[in-house]
CSV table of C-alpha atoms and ligand atoms in Angstrom, one decimal:
chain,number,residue,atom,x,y,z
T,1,UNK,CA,41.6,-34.4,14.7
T,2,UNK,CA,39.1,-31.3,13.4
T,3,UNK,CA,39.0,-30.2,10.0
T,4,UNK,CA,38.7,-25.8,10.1
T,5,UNK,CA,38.2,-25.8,6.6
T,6,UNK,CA,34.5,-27.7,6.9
T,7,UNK,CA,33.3,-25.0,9.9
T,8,UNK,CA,30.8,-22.5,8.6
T,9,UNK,CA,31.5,-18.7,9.4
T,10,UNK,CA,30.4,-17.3,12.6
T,11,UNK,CA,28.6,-14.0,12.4
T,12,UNK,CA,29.7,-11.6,14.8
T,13,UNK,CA,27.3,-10.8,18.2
T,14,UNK,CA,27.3,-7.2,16.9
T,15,UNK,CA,25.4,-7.4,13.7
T,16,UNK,CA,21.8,-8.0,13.1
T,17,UNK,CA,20.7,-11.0,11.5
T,18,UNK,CA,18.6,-9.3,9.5
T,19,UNK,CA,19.5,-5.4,8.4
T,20,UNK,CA,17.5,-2.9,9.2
T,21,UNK,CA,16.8,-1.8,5.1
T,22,UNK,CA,15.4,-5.4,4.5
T,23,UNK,CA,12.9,-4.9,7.4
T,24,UNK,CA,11.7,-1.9,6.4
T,25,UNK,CA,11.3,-2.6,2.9
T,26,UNK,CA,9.4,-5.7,4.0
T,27,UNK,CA,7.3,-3.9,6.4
T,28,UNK,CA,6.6,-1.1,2.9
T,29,UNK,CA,5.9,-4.4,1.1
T,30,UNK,CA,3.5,-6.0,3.7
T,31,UNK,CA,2.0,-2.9,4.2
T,32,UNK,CA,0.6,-2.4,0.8
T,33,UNK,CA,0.1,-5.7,0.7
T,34,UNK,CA,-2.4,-5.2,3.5
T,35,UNK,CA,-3.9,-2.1,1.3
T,36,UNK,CA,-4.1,-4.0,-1.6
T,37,UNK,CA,-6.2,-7.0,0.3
T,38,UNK,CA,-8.5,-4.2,1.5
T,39,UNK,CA,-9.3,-2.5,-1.5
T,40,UNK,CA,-10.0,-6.2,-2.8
T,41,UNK,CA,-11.8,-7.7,-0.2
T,42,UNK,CA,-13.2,-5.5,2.2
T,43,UNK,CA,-14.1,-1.8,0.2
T,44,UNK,CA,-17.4,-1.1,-0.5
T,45,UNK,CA,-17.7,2.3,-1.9
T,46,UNK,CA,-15.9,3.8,1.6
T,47,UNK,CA,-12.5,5.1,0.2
T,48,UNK,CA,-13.7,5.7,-3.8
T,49,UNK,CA,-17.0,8.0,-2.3
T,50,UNK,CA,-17.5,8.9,-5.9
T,51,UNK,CA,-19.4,6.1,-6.4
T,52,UNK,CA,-18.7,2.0,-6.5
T,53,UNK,CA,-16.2,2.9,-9.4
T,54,UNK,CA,-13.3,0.5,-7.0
T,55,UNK,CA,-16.2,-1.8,-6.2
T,56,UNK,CA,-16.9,-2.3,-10.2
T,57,UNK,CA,-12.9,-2.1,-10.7
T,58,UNK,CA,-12.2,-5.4,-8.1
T,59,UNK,CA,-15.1,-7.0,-8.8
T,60,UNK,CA,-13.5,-10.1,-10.7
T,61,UNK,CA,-11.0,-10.6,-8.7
T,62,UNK,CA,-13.3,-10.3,-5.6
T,63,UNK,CA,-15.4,-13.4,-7.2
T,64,UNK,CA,-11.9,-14.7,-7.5
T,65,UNK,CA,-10.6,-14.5,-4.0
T,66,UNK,CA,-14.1,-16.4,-2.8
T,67,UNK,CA,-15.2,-12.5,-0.8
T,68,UNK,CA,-18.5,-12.3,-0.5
T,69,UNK,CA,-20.1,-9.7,-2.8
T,70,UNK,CA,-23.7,-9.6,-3.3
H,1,ZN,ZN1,-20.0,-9.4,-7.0
């Protein structure tokens, strides 16, 4: 004897696990994500030409992050 009432819904073959507006707004996310970690980690002085004014800006949380600096 089964019980029906215990079985867990099936999706259907046709539909994505995941929809396609949750992958791209993960890709958005992860890719400013990756922006983010570059302004942290990895600028020095190449996209703020003005000057080190981003340099100075991240600087704590560069020293934070364990980047190497200076
Ligand atoms: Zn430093």
């Amino acid at each position: 004897m089964s019980n029906l009432s215990n079985t867990p819904s099936v999706r259907p073959l046709d539909q994505p696990a995941v929809s396609a507006r949750v992958l791209w707004t993960a890709a958005g996310v992860g890719s400013l994500l990756l922006l983010l970690a570059y302004l942290v980690a990895f600028d020095q002085g190449a996209v703020s030409q003005g000057g080190m004014y981003l340099h100075e800006l991240l600087h704590d949380g560069r020293h934070l992050l364990g980047v190497p600096c200076h």
